[in-house]
Coordinates of C-alpha atoms in Angstrom, one line a residue:
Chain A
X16 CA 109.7 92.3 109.2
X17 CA 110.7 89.3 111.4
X18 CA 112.0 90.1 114.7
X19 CA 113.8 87.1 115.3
X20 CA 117.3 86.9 113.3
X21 CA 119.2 83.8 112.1
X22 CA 122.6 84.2 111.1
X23 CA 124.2 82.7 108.7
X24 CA 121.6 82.1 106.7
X25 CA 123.7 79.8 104.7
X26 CA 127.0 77.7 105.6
X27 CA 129.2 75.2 103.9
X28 CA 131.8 73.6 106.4
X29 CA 134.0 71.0 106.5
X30 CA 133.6 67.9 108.0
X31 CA 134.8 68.0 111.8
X32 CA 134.6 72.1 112.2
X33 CA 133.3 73.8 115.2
X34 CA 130.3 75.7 114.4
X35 CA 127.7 78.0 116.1
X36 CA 124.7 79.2 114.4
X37 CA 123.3 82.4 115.8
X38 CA 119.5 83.4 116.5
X39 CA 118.3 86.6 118.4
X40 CA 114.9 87.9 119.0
X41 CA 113.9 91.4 120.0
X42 CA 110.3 90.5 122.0
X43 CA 111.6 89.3 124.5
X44 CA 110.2 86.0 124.5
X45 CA 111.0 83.3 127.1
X46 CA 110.0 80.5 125.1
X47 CA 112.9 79.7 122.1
X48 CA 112.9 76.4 120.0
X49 CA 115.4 74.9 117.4
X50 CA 113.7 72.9 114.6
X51 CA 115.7 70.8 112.3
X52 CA 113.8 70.8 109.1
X53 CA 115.1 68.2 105.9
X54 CA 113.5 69.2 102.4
X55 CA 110.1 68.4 102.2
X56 CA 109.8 67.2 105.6
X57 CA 108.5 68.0 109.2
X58 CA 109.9 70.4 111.3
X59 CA 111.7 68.3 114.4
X60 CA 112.3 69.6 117.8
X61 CA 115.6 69.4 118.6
X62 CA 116.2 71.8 121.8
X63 CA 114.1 74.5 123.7
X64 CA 114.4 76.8 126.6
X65 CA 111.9 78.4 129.0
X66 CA 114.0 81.0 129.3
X67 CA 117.6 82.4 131.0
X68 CA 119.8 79.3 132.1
X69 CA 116.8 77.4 131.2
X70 CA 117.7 74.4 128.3
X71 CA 116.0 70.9 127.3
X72 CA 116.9 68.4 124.6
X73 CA 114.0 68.2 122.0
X74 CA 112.0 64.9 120.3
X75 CA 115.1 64.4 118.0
X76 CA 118.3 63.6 119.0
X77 CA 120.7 66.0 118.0
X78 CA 124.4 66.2 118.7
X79 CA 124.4 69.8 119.3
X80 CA 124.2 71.6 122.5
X81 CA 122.5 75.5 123.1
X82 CA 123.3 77.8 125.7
X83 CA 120.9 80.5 126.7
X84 CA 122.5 82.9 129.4
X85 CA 120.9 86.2 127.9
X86 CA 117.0 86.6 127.0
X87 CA 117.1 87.6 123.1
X88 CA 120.1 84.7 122.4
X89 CA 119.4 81.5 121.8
X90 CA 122.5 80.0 120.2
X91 CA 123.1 76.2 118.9
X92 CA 127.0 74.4 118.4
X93 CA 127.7 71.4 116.8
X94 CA 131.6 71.0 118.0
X95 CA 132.5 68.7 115.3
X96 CA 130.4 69.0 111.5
X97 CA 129.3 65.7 109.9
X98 CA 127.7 65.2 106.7
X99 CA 124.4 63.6 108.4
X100 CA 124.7 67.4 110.1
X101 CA 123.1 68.7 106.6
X102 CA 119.8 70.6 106.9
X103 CA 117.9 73.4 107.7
X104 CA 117.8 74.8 111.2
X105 CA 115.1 76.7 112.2
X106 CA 114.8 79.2 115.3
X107 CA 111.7 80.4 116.9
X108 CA 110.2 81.9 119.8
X109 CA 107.0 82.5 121.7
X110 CA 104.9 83.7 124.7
X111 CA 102.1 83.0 126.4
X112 CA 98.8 84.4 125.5
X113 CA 98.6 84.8 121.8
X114 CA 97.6 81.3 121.0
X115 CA 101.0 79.8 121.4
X116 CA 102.3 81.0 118.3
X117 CA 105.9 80.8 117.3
X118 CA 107.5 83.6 115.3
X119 CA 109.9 81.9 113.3
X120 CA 113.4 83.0 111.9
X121 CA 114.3 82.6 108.3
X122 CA 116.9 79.5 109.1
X123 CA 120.3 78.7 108.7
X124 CA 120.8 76.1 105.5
X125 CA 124.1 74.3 107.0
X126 CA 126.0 71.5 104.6
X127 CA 128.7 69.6 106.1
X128 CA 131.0 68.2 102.9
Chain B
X9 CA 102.3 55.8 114.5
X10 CA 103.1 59.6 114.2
X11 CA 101.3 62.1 116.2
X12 CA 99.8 64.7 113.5
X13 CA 99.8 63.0 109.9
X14 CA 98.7 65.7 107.4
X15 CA 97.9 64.6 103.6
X16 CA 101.1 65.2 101.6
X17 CA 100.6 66.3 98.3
X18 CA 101.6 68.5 96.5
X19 CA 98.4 69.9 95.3
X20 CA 98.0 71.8 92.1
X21 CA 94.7 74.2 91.9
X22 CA 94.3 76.6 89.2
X23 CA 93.6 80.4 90.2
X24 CA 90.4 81.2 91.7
X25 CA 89.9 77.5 93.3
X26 CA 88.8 76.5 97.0
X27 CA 91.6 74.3 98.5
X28 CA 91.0 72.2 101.5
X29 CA 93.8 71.0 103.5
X30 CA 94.1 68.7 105.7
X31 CA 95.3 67.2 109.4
X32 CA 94.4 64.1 111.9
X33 CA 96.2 64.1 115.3
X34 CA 96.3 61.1 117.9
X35 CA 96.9 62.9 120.9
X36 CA 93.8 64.1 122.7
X37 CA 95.9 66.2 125.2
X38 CA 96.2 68.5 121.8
X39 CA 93.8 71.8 122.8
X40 CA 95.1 74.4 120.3
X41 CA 95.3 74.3 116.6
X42 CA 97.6 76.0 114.0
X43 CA 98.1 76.3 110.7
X44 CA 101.7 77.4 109.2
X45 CA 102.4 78.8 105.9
X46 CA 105.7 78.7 104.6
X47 CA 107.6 80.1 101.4
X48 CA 110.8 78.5 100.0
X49 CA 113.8 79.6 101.5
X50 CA 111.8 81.1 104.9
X51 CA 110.8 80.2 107.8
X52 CA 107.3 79.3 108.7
X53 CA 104.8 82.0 109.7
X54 CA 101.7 81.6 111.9
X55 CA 98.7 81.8 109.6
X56 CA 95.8 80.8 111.9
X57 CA 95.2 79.4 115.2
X58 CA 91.8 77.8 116.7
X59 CA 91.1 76.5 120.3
X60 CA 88.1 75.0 119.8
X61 CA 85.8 72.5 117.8
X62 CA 83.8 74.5 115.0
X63 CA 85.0 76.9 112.3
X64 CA 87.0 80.4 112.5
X65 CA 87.2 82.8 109.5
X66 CA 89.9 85.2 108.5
X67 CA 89.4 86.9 105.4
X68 CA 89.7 83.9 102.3
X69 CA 91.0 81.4 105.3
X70 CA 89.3 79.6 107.1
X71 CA 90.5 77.2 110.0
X72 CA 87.9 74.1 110.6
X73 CA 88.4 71.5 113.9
X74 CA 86.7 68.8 114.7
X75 CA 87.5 67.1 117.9
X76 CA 85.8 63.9 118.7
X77 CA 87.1 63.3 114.9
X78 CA 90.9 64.4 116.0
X79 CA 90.3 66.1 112.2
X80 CA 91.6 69.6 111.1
X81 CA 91.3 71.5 108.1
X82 CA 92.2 74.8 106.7
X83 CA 90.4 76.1 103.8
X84 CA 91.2 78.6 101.0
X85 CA 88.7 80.7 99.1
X86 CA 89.5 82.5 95.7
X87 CA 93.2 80.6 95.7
X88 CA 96.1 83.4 94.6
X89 CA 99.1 82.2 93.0
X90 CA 100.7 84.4 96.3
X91 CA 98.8 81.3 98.2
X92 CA 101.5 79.3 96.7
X93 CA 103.5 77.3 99.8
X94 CA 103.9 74.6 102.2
X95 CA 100.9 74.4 104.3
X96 CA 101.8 72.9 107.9
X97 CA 99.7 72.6 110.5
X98 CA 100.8 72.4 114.2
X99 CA 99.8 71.8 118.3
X100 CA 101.5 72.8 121.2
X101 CA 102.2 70.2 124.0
X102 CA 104.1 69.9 127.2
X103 CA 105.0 72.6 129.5
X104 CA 107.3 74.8 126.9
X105 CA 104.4 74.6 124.7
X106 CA 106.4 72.6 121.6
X107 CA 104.6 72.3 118.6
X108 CA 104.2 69.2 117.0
X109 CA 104.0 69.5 113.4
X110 CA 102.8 67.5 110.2
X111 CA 104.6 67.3 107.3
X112 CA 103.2 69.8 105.1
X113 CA 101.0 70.2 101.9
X114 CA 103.1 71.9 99.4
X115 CA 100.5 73.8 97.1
X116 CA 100.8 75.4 93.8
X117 CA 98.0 77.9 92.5
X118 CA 98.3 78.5 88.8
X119 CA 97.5 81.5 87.3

């Protein structure tokens, strides 16, 4: 059973909503990671942390922001929904020492209309 | 030119096949090797992981690197229609350790 949780795990909002899509883990990892995924395409790094008060911006540019004040929450807002918002995010976290693996979440599916 | 380019498919074996997937990277920093597997509708889940050039065997997997080729493969024995899923391999860079990752193989094993 996955012990990193995404919720929702789908969304339909309107265009220009305030959203936040939630991920916790229960490892406590330092390492979390959103990936913006598109069907049938690569996984894109959009922001990570190394751990408390610890964020970075990712390969992709992304118009959300993350906060990370506790360990296990790792949460990502987009303050105004677009359509080109559409996709799949993906939330993940690792730790040193076990071959740099991620354990994944099972994403949020988010469509702006 | 991306990073890690991995063959697209989608590949289509029947039951019982060997299936041989595929990656080529550019970056030479790259020292650790994974292989995601992925189900519709989930998230990916580590599969196998290699640090080094040669082979590494996990029951019907096997994870194959080849670095002075920047090649990587990931083979299947005895293909289960269970084996059915996006295939995605991935290195970690950079101080956080991101993964970089292809695009995945999507493969169907037919009973």
């Amino acid at each position: 059973e996955a012990d990193i949780y995404q919720t929702p795990r789908y969304l339909v909002i309107g265009t220009g909503k305030k959203i936040t899509l939630e991920c916790s883990q229960t490892m406590g990892h330092d390492k979390m990671y959103w990936y913006q995924q598109d069907p049938g395409m690569e996984l894109h790094l959009i922001h990570y942390s190394y751990g408390v008060n610890s964020t970075e911006k990712g390969d992709l540019s992304s118009e959300s922001t993350v906060s990370r004040i506790r360990t296990e929450h790792f949460p990502l807002t987009l303050e105004s929904a677009r359509p080109s918002h559409t996709s799949q995010y993906l939330c993940a976290s690792s730790v040193e020492g076990e071959g740099y693996g991620y354990t994944f979440g099972s994403g949020t599916r988010l469509t702006v209309v | 030119q991306k990073e890690v380019e991995q063959d697209p498919g989608p590949l289509s074996v029947p039951e019982g096949a060997i299936v041989s997937l595929n990656c080529t990277y550019s970056n030479s920093a790259f020292q650790y090797f994974m292989w995601y597997r992925q189900y519709s509708r989930k998230g990916p889940e580590l599969l196998m992981y290699t640090y080094s050039s040669g082979n590494k065997e996990d029951g019907r997997f096997t994870a194959q690197v080849d670095k002075s080729s920047k090649y990587i493969s990931l083979f299947i024995r005895d293909s289960q229609p269970s084996d059915s899923a996006t295939y995605l391999c991935a290195m970690p860079s950079g101080s956080a350790r991101q993964l970089t990752f292809g695009s995945g193989t999507q493969l169907t094993v037919l009973p």
